[in-house]
Coordinates of C-alpha atoms and ligand atoms in Angstrom, one line a residue:
X1 CA 19.2 22.5 -28.2
X2 CA 19.1 18.6 -26.9
X3 CA 22.0 17.0 -26.0
X4 CA 22.6 13.5 -27.3
X5 CA 22.1 10.0 -24.7
X6 CA 25.7 9.5 -25.2
X7 CA 26.9 12.8 -22.8
X8 CA 24.5 11.8 -20.1
X9 CA 26.5 12.4 -16.6
X10 CA 27.3 8.2 -14.6
X11 CA 29.1 5.6 -15.3
X12 CA 28.5 3.6 -17.6
X13 CA 31.2 1.6 -19.4
X14 CA 33.0 -0.4 -18.1
X15 CA 29.9 -2.6 -16.3
X16 CA 32.5 -5.3 -14.4
X17 CA 34.8 -2.2 -13.1
X18 CA 31.4 -0.8 -11.9
X19 CA 30.5 -4.4 -9.8
X20 CA 33.8 -4.6 -8.2
X21 CA 33.0 -1.3 -7.3
X22 CA 29.6 -1.2 -5.9
X23 CA 30.7 -4.8 -4.2
X24 CA 33.1 -2.9 -2.4
X25 CA 30.3 -0.2 -1.2
X26 CA 28.1 -3.0 -0.1
X27 CA 26.4 -2.0 -3.4
X28 CA 23.4 -5.5 -2.9
X29 CA 22.4 -4.0 0.1
X30 CA 22.7 0.2 0.4
X31 CA 21.4 0.2 -3.2
X32 CA 18.4 3.1 -2.4
X33 CA 21.6 5.3 -0.5
X34 CA 23.7 5.0 -3.4
X35 CA 20.7 5.7 -6.0
X36 CA 20.2 9.0 -3.9
X37 CA 24.6 9.3 -3.4
X38 CA 24.7 9.5 -7.6
X39 CA 21.6 12.0 -7.8
X40 CA 23.9 14.3 -5.5
X41 CA 26.8 13.8 -7.7
X42 CA 25.4 13.0 -11.6
X43 CA 22.2 15.6 -10.6
X44 CA 18.6 14.7 -11.8
X45 CA 19.3 12.4 -14.0
X46 CA 22.2 9.9 -14.4
X47 CA 23.2 7.3 -16.6
X48 CA 25.2 3.9 -14.7
X49 CA 25.6 -0.6 -16.0
X50 CA 26.5 -1.5 -13.0
X51 CA 27.2 -5.3 -14.5
X52 CA 25.3 -6.6 -17.1
X53 CA 22.1 -4.1 -15.6
X54 CA 22.2 -0.4 -18.1
X55 CA 19.9 2.3 -16.3
X56 CA 18.9 5.2 -16.8
X57 CA 18.1 7.3 -13.7
X58 CA 16.0 10.3 -12.9
X59 CA 14.5 11.6 -9.4
X60 CA 12.6 14.5 -10.6
X61 CA 8.2 13.9 -11.1
X62 CA 8.6 16.1 -13.9
X63 CA 9.5 14.0 -15.4
X64 CA 8.5 11.4 -14.2
X65 CA 5.4 11.8 -15.7
X66 CA 7.1 12.4 -19.0
X67 CA 8.3 8.4 -19.0
X68 CA 4.7 6.7 -17.9
X69 CA 3.9 8.3 -21.5
X70 CA 6.5 6.5 -22.6
X71 CA 6.0 3.2 -21.4
X72 CA 3.4 2.2 -24.2
X73 CA 0.4 -0.2 -24.6
X74 CA 2.1 -3.1 -22.5
X75 CA 4.6 -1.4 -19.8
X76 CA 7.4 -3.7 -19.0
X77 CA 9.6 -3.0 -15.8
X78 CA 13.0 -4.4 -15.5
X79 CA 13.2 -8.2 -16.1
X80 CA 13.8 -9.2 -12.2
X81 CA 15.8 -13.0 -14.2
X82 CA 16.2 -14.2 -11.8
X83 CA 12.6 -14.8 -10.9
X84 CA 12.0 -15.7 -15.0
X85 CA 14.8 -18.5 -14.8
X86 CA 13.5 -20.1 -12.2
X87 CA 10.6 -20.4 -14.1
X88 CA 11.9 -21.5 -17.3
X89 CA 14.5 -23.7 -15.2
X90 CA 11.6 -26.4 -13.4
X91 CA 9.3 -24.9 -16.7
X92 CA 6.0 -23.8 -15.2
X93 CA 4.1 -21.0 -16.9
X94 CA 5.2 -17.0 -15.8
X95 CA 2.0 -15.2 -14.2
X96 CA 0.8 -11.3 -14.3
X97 CA 3.8 -10.3 -13.1
X98 CA 6.6 -11.6 -15.6
X99 CA 4.5 -11.8 -18.8
X100 CA 4.6 -9.4 -21.1
X101 CA 3.5 -7.9 -24.1
X102 CA -0.1 -9.2 -25.2
X103 CA -0.4 -12.2 -23.3
X104 CA 0.3 -10.2 -20.3
X105 CA -2.7 -7.6 -21.3
X106 CA -5.1 -10.2 -21.4
X107 CA -4.2 -11.5 -18.4
X108 CA -4.5 -8.3 -16.2
X109 CA -7.6 -7.3 -17.9
X110 CA -9.2 -10.6 -17.0
X111 CA -7.7 -10.2 -13.2
X112 CA -8.6 -6.2 -12.8
X113 CA -11.4 -7.2 -12.0
X114 CA -11.1 -9.7 -10.2
X115 CA -9.1 -8.2 -8.5
X116 CA -8.3 -4.5 -7.8
X117 CA -11.6 -3.1 -9.8
X118 CA -13.4 -1.0 -6.9
X119 CA -16.1 -2.9 -7.1
X120 CA -14.8 -6.1 -5.0
X121 CA -13.9 -3.5 -1.8
X122 CA -17.8 -4.7 -1.0
X123 CA -16.4 -8.5 -1.0
X124 CA -12.7 -8.6 0.1
X125 CA -14.0 -6.0 3.5
X126 CA -15.2 -8.2 5.6
X127 CA -12.7 -10.8 4.6
X128 CA -10.3 -8.7 6.0
X129 CA -11.5 -7.5 9.1
X130 CA -12.0 -10.0 10.1
X131 CA -8.4 -10.9 10.0
X132 CA -7.6 -7.9 12.2
X133 CA -10.3 -8.1 14.4
X134 CA -8.6 -12.0 15.0
X135 CA -4.6 -10.2 15.1
X136 CA -6.5 -8.4 18.5
X137 CA -7.7 -11.2 20.0
X138 CA -4.5 -12.4 19.5
X139 CA -2.2 -9.8 20.9
X140 CA -4.9 -8.7 23.7
X141 CA -4.1 -13.0 24.8
X142 CA -0.6 -12.2 24.7
X143 CA -0.5 -9.5 27.1
X144 CA -2.8 -11.1 29.2
X145 CA -0.7 -14.3 29.8
X146 CA 3.2 -11.4 30.1
X147 CA 1.0 -10.4 33.2
X148 CA 2.5 -6.9 32.6
X149 CA -0.6 -4.8 30.6
X150 CA 1.9 -5.0 27.5
X151 CA 3.2 -7.1 25.1
X152 CA 6.9 -5.7 23.4
X153 CA 8.0 -7.4 21.1
X154 CA 9.1 -8.2 17.7
X155 CA 6.3 -8.0 15.3
X156 CA 8.4 -7.9 12.2
X157 CA 6.8 -12.0 11.5
X158 CA 3.3 -11.7 14.0
X159 CA 2.5 -9.3 11.0
X160 CA 4.0 -11.6 8.4
X161 CA 1.0 -14.0 9.4
X162 CA -0.9 -11.5 9.8
X163 CA -1.0 -10.5 6.0
X164 CA -0.2 -14.3 4.7
X165 CA -3.9 -14.7 6.4
X166 CA -5.1 -11.4 5.0
X167 CA -3.8 -12.3 1.2
X168 CA -5.0 -16.0 1.7
X169 CA -8.9 -14.7 2.6
X170 CA -9.4 -13.0 -0.2
X171 CA -7.7 -15.5 -2.4
X172 CA -9.3 -18.7 -1.1
X173 CA -12.4 -17.1 0.6
X174 CA -11.2 -18.8 3.7
X175 CA -9.2 -18.7 6.6
X176 CA -6.0 -20.5 6.6
X177 CA -5.9 -20.1 10.6
X178 CA -2.6 -18.6 10.7
X179 CA -3.6 -16.2 14.1
X180 CA -4.3 -19.6 16.5
X181 CA -1.8 -21.3 18.8
X182 CA -0.8 -23.0 16.6
X183 CA 1.1 -22.5 14.0
X184 CA 0.8 -24.6 10.4
X185 CA 4.9 -25.7 9.7
X186 CA 4.2 -25.7 6.2
X187 CA 2.9 -21.8 6.2
X188 CA 5.6 -20.8 8.3
X189 CA 8.0 -22.9 5.7
X190 CA 6.2 -20.8 2.5
X191 CA 7.0 -17.4 4.8
X192 CA 10.1 -18.4 5.4
X193 CA 10.5 -19.2 1.1
X194 CA 9.7 -16.2 -0.3
X195 CA 12.3 -14.2 2.5
X196 CA 14.8 -16.5 1.2
X197 CA 13.6 -15.6 -2.4
X198 CA 13.4 -12.5 -2.5
X199 CA 17.4 -12.2 -0.3
X200 CA 19.1 -14.7 -3.2
X201 CA 17.4 -12.1 -6.2
X202 CA 19.6 -8.5 -6.2
X203 CA 22.5 -10.5 -6.3
X204 CA 21.5 -12.1 -10.0
X205 CA 19.7 -8.9 -10.5
X206 CA 23.8 -7.7 -11.8
X207 CA 25.3 -11.3 -12.1
X208 CA 23.0 -13.3 -14.7
X209 CA 21.5 -16.5 -13.4
X210 CA 22.7 -18.4 -16.1
X211 CA 26.2 -18.0 -15.1
X212 CA 25.1 -18.7 -10.9
X213 CA 23.8 -21.9 -12.2
X214 CA 26.4 -23.3 -14.8
X215 CA 29.1 -23.0 -11.6
X216 CA 26.7 -23.9 -9.1
X217 CA 26.7 -20.7 -7.5
X218 CA 24.5 -20.9 -3.3
X219 CA 22.5 -18.6 -4.3
X220 CA 20.9 -20.2 -7.5
X221 CA 20.5 -22.8 -5.6
X222 CA 18.9 -20.9 -3.0
X223 CA 16.8 -19.3 -4.8
X224 CA 15.6 -22.6 -6.6
X225 CA 14.6 -23.7 -3.3
X226 CA 12.5 -20.8 -2.3
X227 CA 10.6 -21.0 -5.6
X228 CA 10.2 -24.3 -5.5
X229 CA 8.3 -24.2 -1.4
X230 CA 6.7 -21.3 -2.7
X231 CA 5.3 -22.8 -6.0
X232 CA 4.6 -26.6 -3.0
X233 CA 2.7 -24.8 -0.7
X234 CA 0.2 -22.6 -3.0
X235 CA -0.8 -25.4 -5.2
X236 CA -1.4 -27.7 -2.1
X237 CA -3.6 -24.7 -1.9
X238 CA -5.1 -24.1 -5.3
X239 CA -6.3 -27.1 -5.4
X240 CA -7.3 -27.7 -2.0
X241 CA -9.8 -24.5 -3.4
X242 CA -10.2 -27.2 -6.5
X243 CA -11.5 -30.0 -5.4
X244 CA -13.9 -28.1 -2.8
X245 CA -15.3 -26.8 -6.1
X246 CA -15.9 -29.1 -8.4
X247 CA -17.2 -31.3 -4.6
X248 CA -20.6 -28.4 -3.8
X249 CA -21.5 -27.1 -7.9
X250 CA -23.8 -24.9 -8.0
X251 CA -25.1 -23.3 -4.5
X252 CA -24.4 -19.8 -5.0
X253 CA -23.0 -19.1 -1.7
X254 CA -21.2 -16.0 0.0
X255 CA -18.6 -14.5 -2.5
X256 CA -16.7 -17.6 -2.9
X257 CA -12.6 -15.7 -3.7
X258 CA -10.6 -14.4 -6.1
X259 CA -9.2 -18.3 -7.4
X260 CA -12.6 -19.2 -7.6
X261 CA -14.3 -16.1 -9.3
X262 CA -11.6 -16.7 -11.6
X263 CA -12.0 -20.2 -12.3
X264 CA -15.1 -20.7 -12.2
X265 CA -15.5 -17.5 -15.0
X266 CA -13.3 -19.8 -17.4
X267 CA -11.7 -16.9 -19.4
X268 CA -7.9 -17.6 -18.4
X269 CA -6.4 -21.5 -19.0
X270 CA -5.9 -22.4 -15.0
X271 CA -2.0 -23.0 -15.5
X272 CA -2.8 -18.7 -16.4
X273 CA -4.9 -18.8 -13.2
X274 CA -2.3 -21.4 -11.4
X275 CA 0.7 -18.5 -12.2
X276 CA -0.9 -15.7 -11.2
X277 CA -3.1 -17.1 -7.7
X278 CA 1.2 -18.2 -7.1
X279 CA 2.2 -14.4 -7.8
X280 CA -0.7 -13.0 -5.8
X281 CA -0.5 -14.9 -2.6
X282 CA 3.8 -14.4 -2.7
X283 CA 3.1 -10.8 -3.8
X284 CA 0.8 -10.0 -0.4
X285 CA 3.2 -11.4 2.3
X286 CA 6.2 -9.1 3.1
X287 CA 5.0 -6.0 1.1
X288 CA 1.5 -4.8 2.8
X289 CA 3.4 -6.6 6.7
X290 CA 6.9 -4.5 6.1
X291 CA 5.0 -1.4 5.6
X292 CA 2.3 -1.9 8.2
X293 CA 5.5 -2.3 10.3
X294 CA 6.8 0.7 9.7
X295 CA 4.6 2.7 9.8
X296 CA 3.7 1.3 13.3
X297 CA 7.5 2.8 14.5
X298 CA 6.1 6.2 13.3
X299 CA 3.6 6.2 15.3
X300 CA 5.7 5.6 18.1
X301 CA 7.9 7.9 17.7
X302 CA 4.9 10.4 17.5
X303 CA 2.9 10.2 20.0
X304 CA 0.3 13.4 19.0
X305 CA -0.4 12.5 16.0
X306 CA -0.9 9.2 16.4
X307 CA -3.9 10.4 18.8
X308 CA -4.5 12.3 16.0
X309 CA -5.4 9.1 14.9
X310 CA -7.1 7.7 17.1
X311 CA -9.5 10.6 17.0
X312 CA -9.7 10.5 13.1
X313 CA -10.4 6.5 13.5
X314 CA -13.2 6.8 16.3
X315 CA -14.9 9.4 14.6
X316 CA -14.9 7.4 11.6
X317 CA -16.2 4.2 13.6
X318 CA -19.3 6.8 14.8
X319 CA -20.0 8.5 11.9
X320 CA -20.6 5.2 9.8
X321 CA -22.7 3.2 11.9
X322 CA -21.4 -0.5 11.7
X323 CA -21.2 -0.2 7.4
X324 CA -17.3 -0.4 7.1
X325 CA -16.6 0.6 3.0
X326 CA -18.5 3.9 4.7
X327 CA -16.1 4.1 7.5
X328 CA -12.8 3.6 5.1
X329 CA -14.3 7.0 3.2
X330 CA -13.8 8.8 6.0
X331 CA -9.8 7.8 7.5
X332 CA -7.7 10.5 4.5
X333 CA -5.5 10.6 7.5
X334 CA -4.5 6.5 8.6
X335 CA -4.5 7.1 4.5
X336 CA -2.8 10.1 3.9
X337 CA -0.1 8.0 6.9
X338 CA -0.1 5.7 4.6
X339 CA 1.0 7.0 1.2
X340 CA 4.3 8.8 4.1
X341 CA 5.4 5.1 4.6
X342 CA 5.5 4.3 1.1
X343 CA 7.8 7.8 0.9
X344 CA 9.5 7.5 3.6
X345 CA 10.0 3.5 3.6
X346 CA 9.0 2.1 -0.2
X347 CA 9.0 -1.0 -0.8
X348 CA 10.3 -0.7 -4.4
X349 CA 13.7 2.0 -4.5
X350 CA 13.1 2.0 -8.2
X351 CA 9.6 2.0 -10.9
X352 CA 11.2 0.6 -13.9
X353 CA 10.0 1.2 -18.1
X354 CA 11.1 0.4 -21.2
X355 CA 10.5 3.5 -23.2
X356 CA 8.5 2.4 -26.1
X357 CA 9.6 5.6 -27.3
X358 CA 11.9 8.3 -28.0
X359 CA 11.7 11.0 -25.0
X360 CA 13.7 14.1 -24.1
X361 CA 14.9 14.3 -19.9
X362 CA 16.1 16.9 -18.8
X363 CA 17.6 18.5 -22.3
X364 CA 19.2 14.2 -22.9
X365 CA 17.8 12.6 -26.0
X366 CA 17.0 8.8 -24.5
X367 CA 15.8 6.9 -27.8
X368 CA 12.9 3.9 -27.6
X369 CA 13.8 0.5 -25.5
X370 CA 15.9 2.1 -22.4
X371 CA 15.9 1.5 -19.5
X372 CA 14.7 4.0 -18.2
X373 CA 14.1 4.2 -13.4
X374 CA 12.3 6.7 -11.6
X375 CA 14.7 6.4 -7.8
X376 CA 11.5 5.7 -5.8
X377 CA 13.0 6.4 -2.6
X378 CA 15.2 8.9 -3.3
X379 CA 12.3 10.8 -4.5
X380 CA 10.7 10.5 -1.5
X381 CA 13.7 11.9 0.3
X382 CA 14.3 15.1 -2.0
X383 CA 14.0 18.7 -0.8
X384 CA 13.1 19.6 -3.8
X385 CA 10.3 17.8 -4.1
X386 CA 9.1 17.1 -0.7
X387 CA 8.6 20.4 1.8
X388 CA 11.1 19.4 5.2
X389 CA 11.5 15.6 3.6
X390 CA 12.0 14.2 7.1
X391 CA 9.4 14.9 9.0
X392 CA 6.4 12.1 9.0
X393 CA 3.3 14.4 8.6
X394 CA 0.3 12.0 7.2
X395 CA -1.3 15.7 7.1
X396 CA 1.3 17.4 4.1
X397 CA -1.4 14.3 1.3
X398 CA -4.1 16.7 2.4
X399 CA -3.2 19.7 2.0
X400 CA -1.6 22.6 -0.1
X401 CA 1.4 20.7 -1.5
X402 CA 0.9 19.0 -5.3
X403 CA 0.7 15.4 -5.8
X404 CA 1.7 15.6 -8.8
X405 CA 3.3 12.5 -9.6
X406 CA 4.1 12.7 -5.9
X407 CA 2.0 9.2 -4.6
X408 CA 3.9 6.5 -6.7
X409 CA 4.5 3.6 -3.5
X410 CA 2.4 1.2 -5.9
X411 CA 4.1 1.9 -8.8
X412 CA 1.7 3.5 -12.2
X413 CA -0.9 3.0 -14.8
X414 CA -2.4 -0.1 -15.8
X415 CA 0.6 -2.5 -15.2
X416 CA 0.8 -0.6 -11.2
X417 CA 0.3 -2.9 -8.2
X418 CA -2.2 -5.6 -9.0
X419 CA -2.2 -5.9 -5.3
X420 CA -2.2 -2.1 -4.6
X421 CA -6.6 -2.4 -3.7
X422 CA -6.2 -5.4 -1.1
X423 CA -2.7 -4.3 0.5
X424 CA -4.4 -0.7 0.7
X425 CA -7.4 -2.4 2.4
X426 CA -5.6 -4.9 4.4
X427 CA -3.4 -1.7 5.8
X428 CA -6.6 0.6 6.4
X429 CA -8.0 -2.0 8.4
X430 CA -5.2 -3.1 10.2
X431 CA -5.0 0.4 11.4
X432 CA -8.2 0.9 12.9
X433 CA -8.1 -2.0 15.1
X434 CA -4.7 -1.3 16.4
X435 CA -5.9 2.4 16.9
X436 CA -8.7 0.9 18.5
X437 CA -7.6 -1.2 20.5
X438 CA -3.8 0.2 21.3
X439 CA -1.2 2.1 22.2
X440 CA 1.7 1.6 20.5
X441 CA 4.8 2.8 21.8
X442 CA 8.6 3.0 21.3
X443 CA 11.4 1.4 23.3
X444 CA 14.9 3.4 23.2
X445 CA 16.2 6.2 20.6
X446 CA 16.9 4.0 18.1
X447 CA 17.5 4.8 15.0
X448 CA 16.5 1.8 12.1
X449 CA 17.4 2.5 8.9
X450 CA 16.5 0.7 5.1
X451 CA 18.0 -1.9 3.8
X452 CA 17.3 -2.9 0.2
X453 CA 16.8 -7.2 -0.2
X454 CA 15.2 -6.2 -3.5
X455 CA 12.1 -5.0 -1.4
X456 CA 13.5 -2.9 1.0
X457 CA 14.0 -3.7 5.0
X458 CA 14.1 -2.1 8.5
X459 CA 17.9 -3.2 9.0
X460 CA 17.3 -4.3 12.1
X461 CA 14.4 -5.5 14.7
X462 CA 12.1 -2.8 15.4
X463 CA 11.2 -4.2 19.2
X464 CA 7.0 -2.0 20.1
X465 CA 5.1 -2.2 23.2
X466 CA 1.9 -2.1 23.1
X467 CA -0.6 -1.9 25.4
X468 CA -4.2 -2.4 26.1
X469 CA -5.7 1.1 25.9
Ligands
LIG501 C1 3.5 -5.5 -8.7 C2 4.3 -2.5 -4.8 C3 1.6 -5.4 -2.1 C4 1.5 -8.0 -6.1 C5 3.9 -4.0 -8.3 C6 5.4 -2.6 -8.6 C7 4.9 -2.2 -7.0 C8 4.2 -3.3 -5.9 C9 5.7 -1.0 -7.1 C10 5.1 -2.1 -9.8 C11 4.0 -1.6 -9.9 C12 5.0 -0.9 -11.4 O1 6.1 -1.6 -12.1 O2 3.9 -0.1 -11.6 C13 3.5 -3.4 -3.5 C14 3.6 -1.8 -2.6 C15 2.7 -3.5 -1.2 C16 2.0 -4.4 -2.4 C17 3.6 -0.4 -1.6 C18 1.6 -3.0 -0.3 C19 1.8 -1.9 0.6 C20 0.8 -6.3 -2.9 C21 0.5 -7.3 -2.0 C22 0.1 -7.8 -4.1 C23 0.9 -8.3 -5.2 C24 -0.8 -7.1 -1.5 C25 -1.0 -9.8 -4.3 C26 -2.0 -9.6 -3.0 C27 1.4 -7.5 -6.9 C28 1.8 -8.2 -8.1 C29 2.2 -6.8 -9.1 C30 2.7 -6.9 -8.3 C31 1.2 -9.7 -8.7 C32 2.5 -7.3 -10.9 C33 1.7 -6.5 -11.8 C34 2.1 -7.3 -12.9 O3 2.9 -6.6 -13.7 O4 1.1 -6.3 -14.1 N1 4.1 -4.2 -6.6 N2 2.8 -4.5 -3.9 N3 1.0 -6.1 -4.4 N4 2.6 -6.3 -7.4 FE1 2.3 -4.8 -5.6
LIG502 C1 14.1 -4.0 -7.6 O1 16.6 -2.4 -9.0 C2 15.3 -2.6 -7.5 O2 5.3 -5.6 -6.1 C3 15.6 -3.3 -8.5 O3 4.2 -8.0 -5.0 C4 14.1 -2.9 -9.6 C5 12.8 -4.0 -9.7 C6 11.8 -5.0 -10.3 C7 10.4 -5.4 -10.2 C8 10.2 -4.8 -8.9 C9 11.3 -4.9 -7.3 C10 12.4 -4.1 -7.7 C11 11.4 -5.0 -6.0 C12 10.4 -5.5 -5.7 C13 8.9 -5.1 -6.6 C14 9.0 -5.5 -8.0 C15 8.4 -5.8 -8.9 C16 6.6 -6.7 -8.5 C17 7.6 -6.7 -7.1 C18 7.8 -4.0 -6.5 C19 12.3 -1.9 -7.7 C20 7.0 -7.5 -5.9 C21 7.0 -7.0 -4.6 C22 6.0 -7.6 -5.9 C23 6.7 -9.4 -6.1 C24 6.1 -10.4 -6.2 C25 6.7 -11.7 -6.4 C26 6.9 -12.1 -5.3 C27 5.2 -12.8 -7.2

């Protein structure tokens, strides 16, 4: 028997009362923990309305499979109104992140070839490897300066720079030089704007930005200022490449980067290219850097595992004889570590789709058009889904445990993360270089948890020590 939609358990009858309670529970920063609690209270499916945000939430991999089978030809995520409102307000085009329908699909198909195809990896890897090497050189320098043969620090700012340098080198085919002693204040401002943009987005998930705009609220003003900073800097980078392309046209050389490739391909309008390249640049900073920070934190807490990974990397280096693409095929445990990091510390607390057709989940009928969310953070910590979920165990991704709809850190299907290949290569190369050069240790026993600022971030600074091997 199928039970009706209105019988799904949960609090969905009074969105504004729920928003008030959510706010009292500091839900703006605790979303991931509140979702976990809701699954404990209501079971594997619950319906919820907070403010004007309405959804059905699920946690099981098998149910995720049903969800994604119903995503339709034009998969659509939760509409982040803060982001669309800004673009409407400033008359800027939506990029692939915010487009929907046929407009999204036609842009995405072209971007796929230049950004997420395996073929492009060949072009990206040498660029990203160079950034990795520069990061190592920078750390060695810092270690020398301390005079103590080690460097103890909160690496997050360093990792932001590493990530921005990496994604820029792939997008623009040239280096910004963010890992040098002098840090360009414009690049630093760009980094700060991204953080502010994410932080100011989360309240606007529940309270319509139009309302906040009318009342002249600070969140909206900060949000606009943050996006303005992001777009201004990206515009400058894009203009710079655009000009150069016109200056030395017709000289076929090395791989020129994603932006120049798209411009030469001439299949998307310049405005569309600018919009998506800006999104790629902004999406490529906090995501990979925080995932790397969490990974270093886990490696510091598990010294034996760290040695195991180091051995794998050394063997892969020896066997591949200088061929980096070969080397990346021989580090399954390093890849497992990154999956394990995203299981316990996912960037995205949930994946969501407005379903294109009616479905039945946990015997409940869910009509087409409903926003269905997979609780990614909750799934990663569910003992019914992962054996001993509290343990950081990269080897679980090599072995017998089933992986069916369990490795979803980058989303799923045609709407999955466009930056996935860049992110994976960038993070794998980073770990290779770190493991080949430093031992990572941590100070005292500090339990770090997640806090929600649209993406999940560490709730306190992670202080690590790097020692040369
Ligand atoms: C979308 C995760 C890095 C650009 C997404 C989505 C997730 C995600 C979960 C939504 C996918 C879905 O709905 O199925 C991550 C994680 C990263 C990462 C975990 C790193 C650890 C990056 C990087 C870039 C990027 C480096 C840019 C170079 C994008 C874009 C979209 C997206 C443009 C929207 C794609 C579309 O709507 O068609 N990402 N991301 N991401 N990501 Fe990432
Ligand atoms: C946040 O309830 C929680 O990859 C909401 O690189 C549902 C939701 C919707 C969209 C998700 C968002 C969450 C987290 C951050 C994501 C975003 C889609 C893309 C974005 C996952 C789960 C991200 C970080 C992009 C951002 C690119 C942007 C800066 C240009």
